[in-house]
Amino acid sequence: MIFFMSSETNGLILVFTGNGKGKTTAALGMALRAWGQGMKVLMIQFIKGGWKYGELKAAEQLGPGFEMRQMGEGFVKDVAGEGLETHLVTAQKALAEARRDVGGAGYDMIILDEINYAVHYELVELADVLELIRSKPPGLHLVLTGRNAAPEVMELADLVTEMKEIKYPYASGVKARKGIEY
């Protein structure tokens, strides 16, 4: 006798990547939708830290079924020396928490925000991320965001969306705006 899992019980692997704005925002939209359906959601932010992003305030209002952990140290680009070491340590802690939570903390959706950046900047090893993806329980939806997603990550994914920058106010000198970028 052959049994097939219902498509509704098979968790998906979803990747939001590319140089355009909206990767985290897309993941948050899915998280909000899942939460609205009674699912338990966790977002672990690998890079973001230090700022009070609007999504953190919103998640607090949603209650215990929607958890966000800001674990990063902020922007990584052009960081060296002790600063890079700090980013490395925090990314490793975030990866350890992700492993623990993917392994059985009872979440229906886990978002690993900016993990693709963490791989790109060699804060976490690609092999470790691939192992994490492959260890995903069948019912868990796993979402990975950030620029420069590795081809190996995209190959394992069920859905890959590339955000493409066409026009962005920041490129014209417009500073980040509350409610738009943070």
GROMACS .gro file of C-alpha atoms in nm:
model
  182
    1MET     CA    1   0.000   0.000   0.000
    2ILE     CA    2   0.134   0.344  -0.096
    3PHE     CA    3   0.050   0.654   0.103
    4PHE     CA    4   0.088   1.004  -0.031
    5MET     CA    5   0.108   1.308   0.194
    6SER     CA    6  -0.158   1.564   0.128
    7SER     CA    7  -0.013   1.866  -0.048
    8GLU     CA    8  -0.141   2.072   0.245
    9THR     CA    9   0.080   1.884   0.490
   10ASN     CA   10   0.395   1.910   0.280
   11GLY     CA   11   0.595   2.210   0.391
   12LEU     CA   12   0.760   2.410   0.117
   13ILE     CA   13   1.105   2.560   0.081
   14LEU     CA   14   1.074   2.918  -0.045
   15VAL     CA   15   1.355   3.155  -0.144
   16PHE     CA   16   1.328   3.532  -0.194
   17THR     CA   17   1.649   3.671  -0.345
   18GLY     CA   18   1.779   3.933  -0.588
   19ASN     CA   19   1.906   4.290  -0.572
   20GLY     CA   20   1.562   4.452  -0.547
   21LYS     CA   21   1.377   4.563  -0.238
   22GLY     CA   22   1.105   4.343  -0.093
   23LYS     CA   23   1.256   4.008   0.006
   24THR     CA   24   1.190   4.040   0.378
   25THR     CA   25   0.861   4.213   0.306
   26ALA     CA   26   0.745   3.920   0.090
   27ALA     CA   27   0.842   3.675   0.363
   28LEU     CA   28   0.655   3.883   0.621
   29GLY     CA   29   0.347   3.885   0.400
   30MET     CA   30   0.354   3.505   0.389
   31ALA     CA   31   0.414   3.495   0.765
   32LEU     CA   32   0.115   3.718   0.829
   33ARG     CA   33  -0.100   3.500   0.604
   34ALA     CA   34   0.017   3.184   0.785
   35TRP     CA   35  -0.041   3.342   1.126
   36GLY     CA   36  -0.391   3.439   1.013
   37GLN     CA   37  -0.456   3.073   0.937
   38GLY     CA   38  -0.361   2.976   1.292
   39MET     CA   39  -0.007   2.867   1.209
   40LYS     CA   40   0.285   2.926   1.446
   41VAL     CA   41   0.553   3.144   1.280
   42LEU     CA   42   0.914   3.224   1.367
   43MET     CA   43   1.146   3.470   1.192
   44ILE     CA   44   1.516   3.465   1.274
   45GLN     CA   45   1.697   3.772   1.140
   46PHE     CA   46   2.060   3.684   1.061
   47ILE     CA   47   2.187   4.033   0.969
   48LYS     CA   48   1.941   4.292   1.096
   49GLY     CA   49   2.007   4.426   1.441
   50GLY     CA   50   2.026   4.741   1.642
   51TRP     CA   51   1.738   4.922   1.473
   52LYS     CA   52   1.375   4.904   1.583
   53TYR     CA   53   1.225   4.788   1.255
   54GLY     CA   54   0.849   4.826   1.220
   55GLU     CA   55   0.803   4.452   1.177
   56LEU     CA   56   0.941   4.394   1.529
   57LYS     CA   57   0.677   4.623   1.677
   58ALA     CA   58   0.405   4.455   1.472
   59ALA     CA   59   0.514   4.104   1.574
   60GLU     CA   60   0.488   4.202   1.941
   61GLN     CA   61   0.124   4.294   1.883
   62LEU     CA   62   0.045   3.962   1.714
   63GLY     CA   63   0.124   3.761   2.025
   64PRO     CA   64   0.293   3.430   2.094
   65GLY     CA   65   0.205   3.265   1.760
   66PHE     CA   66   0.429   3.510   1.574
   67GLU     CA   67   0.785   3.537   1.702
   68MET     CA   68   1.074   3.742   1.564
   69ARG     CA   69   1.433   3.721   1.684
   70GLN     CA   70   1.666   3.998   1.571
   71MET     CA   71   2.004   3.831   1.607
   72GLY     CA   72   2.235   4.021   1.373
   73GLU     CA   73   2.463   4.316   1.424
   74GLY     CA   74   2.339   4.524   1.132
   75PHE     CA   75   2.496   4.589   0.795
   76VAL     CA   76   2.790   4.366   0.701
   77LYS     CA   77   2.924   4.528   0.384
   78ASP     CA   78   3.284   4.652   0.414
   79VAL     CA   79   3.321   4.525   0.774
   80ALA     CA   80   3.661   4.389   0.877
   81GLY     CA   81   3.860   4.292   1.185
   82GLU     CA   82   3.678   4.275   1.517
   83GLY     CA   83   3.357   4.396   1.354
   84LEU     CA   84   3.358   4.099   1.118
   85GLU     CA   85   3.428   3.863   1.409
   86THR     CA   86   3.121   3.998   1.592
   87HIS     CA   87   2.906   3.937   1.283
   88LEU     CA   88   3.049   3.587   1.254
   89VAL     CA   89   2.968   3.500   1.616
   90THR     CA   90   2.611   3.631   1.598
   91ALA     CA   91   2.545   3.454   1.266
   92GLN     CA   92   2.666   3.126   1.417
   93LYS     CA   93   2.434   3.176   1.714
   94ALA     CA   94   2.145   3.243   1.476
   95LEU     CA   95   2.229   2.927   1.282
   96ALA     CA   96   2.237   2.722   1.603
   97GLU     CA   97   1.893   2.854   1.699
   98ALA     CA   98   1.764   2.782   1.350
   99ARG     CA   99   1.888   2.423   1.374
  100ARG     CA  100   1.718   2.379   1.710
  101ASP     CA  101   1.389   2.531   1.597
  102VAL     CA  102   1.377   2.354   1.260
  103GLY     CA  103   1.449   2.031   1.445
  104GLY     CA  104   1.130   2.036   1.642
  105ALA     CA  105   1.013   2.349   1.821
  106GLY     CA  106   0.661   2.315   1.684
  107TYR     CA  107   0.664   2.597   1.428
  108ASP     CA  108   0.466   2.571   1.106
  109MET     CA  109   0.676   2.833   0.926
  110ILE     CA  110   1.031   2.946   0.992
  111ILE     CA  111   1.182   3.240   0.807
  112LEU     CA  112   1.560   3.268   0.796
  113ASP     CA  113   1.583   3.635   0.708
  114GLU     CA  114   1.901   3.743   0.527
  115ILE     CA  115   2.056   3.396   0.557
  116ASN     CA  116   2.160   3.415   0.192
  117TYR     CA  117   2.363   3.727   0.279
  118ALA     CA  118   2.517   3.542   0.571
  119VAL     CA  119   2.631   3.268   0.333
  120HIS     CA  120   2.756   3.520   0.076
  121TYR     CA  121   2.967   3.701   0.339
  122GLU     CA  122   3.090   3.364   0.473
  123LEU     CA  123   2.938   3.418   0.817
  124VAL     CA  124   2.779   3.074   0.788
  125GLU     CA  125   2.885   2.785   0.568
  126LEU     CA  126   2.678   2.693   0.265
  127ALA     CA  127   2.709   2.325   0.359
  128ASP     CA  128   2.550   2.398   0.698
  129VAL     CA  129   2.257   2.578   0.535
  130LEU     CA  130   2.204   2.294   0.287
  131GLU     CA  131   2.208   2.045   0.575
  132LEU     CA  132   1.953   2.258   0.760
  133ILE     CA  133   1.725   2.267   0.455
  134ARG     CA  134   1.752   1.892   0.407
  135SER     CA  135   1.672   1.830   0.776
  136LYS     CA  136   1.343   2.021   0.754
  137PRO     CA  137   1.050   1.818   0.888
  138PRO     CA  138   0.785   1.739   0.625
  139GLY     CA  139   0.519   1.978   0.759
  140LEU     CA  140   0.742   2.284   0.806
  141HIS     CA  141   0.747   2.573   0.559
  142LEU     CA  142   1.103   2.710   0.543
  143VAL     CA  143   1.163   3.056   0.394
  144LEU     CA  144   1.511   3.189   0.314
  145THR     CA  145   1.568   3.552   0.219
  146GLY     CA  146   1.859   3.770   0.112
  147ARG     CA  147   2.058   3.863  -0.193
  148ASN     CA  148   2.295   3.625  -0.365
  149ALA     CA  149   2.115   3.297  -0.293
  150ALA     CA  150   2.349   3.011  -0.377
  151PRO     CA  151   2.248   2.797  -0.677
  152GLU     CA  152   2.249   2.492  -0.447
  153VAL     CA  153   1.992   2.658  -0.219
  154MET     CA  154   1.773   2.751  -0.515
  155GLU     CA  155   1.794   2.395  -0.647
  156LEU     CA  156   1.647   2.258  -0.323
  157ALA     CA  157   1.369   2.517  -0.316
  158ASP     CA  158   1.012   2.465  -0.426
  159LEU     CA  159   0.972   2.835  -0.504
  160VAL     CA  160   1.236   3.094  -0.593
  161THR     CA  161   1.145   3.457  -0.650
  162GLU     CA  162   1.407   3.705  -0.762
  163MET     CA  163   1.342   4.068  -0.673
  164LYS     CA  164   1.490   4.289  -0.943
  165GLU     CA  165   1.573   4.652  -0.877
  166ILE     CA  166   1.445   4.876  -1.151
  167LYS     CA  167   1.419   5.204  -0.962
  168TYR     CA  168   1.494   5.273  -0.597
  169PRO     CA  169   1.475   5.614  -0.425
  170TYR     CA  170   1.785   5.539  -0.213
  171ALA     CA  171   1.993   5.532  -0.534
  172SER     CA  172   1.884   5.894  -0.595
  173GLY     CA  173   1.992   6.004  -0.247
  174VAL     CA  174   1.655   5.966  -0.071
  175LYS     CA  175   1.718   5.846   0.283
  176ALA     CA  176   1.549   5.539   0.432
  177ARG     CA  177   1.189   5.609   0.532
  178LYS     CA  178   1.002   5.487   0.838
  179GLY     CA  179   0.740   5.236   0.732
  180ILE     CA  180   0.912   5.170   0.399
  181GLU     CA  181   1.267   5.055   0.475
  182TYR     CA  182   1.236   5.006   0.849
   0.00000   0.00000   0.00000
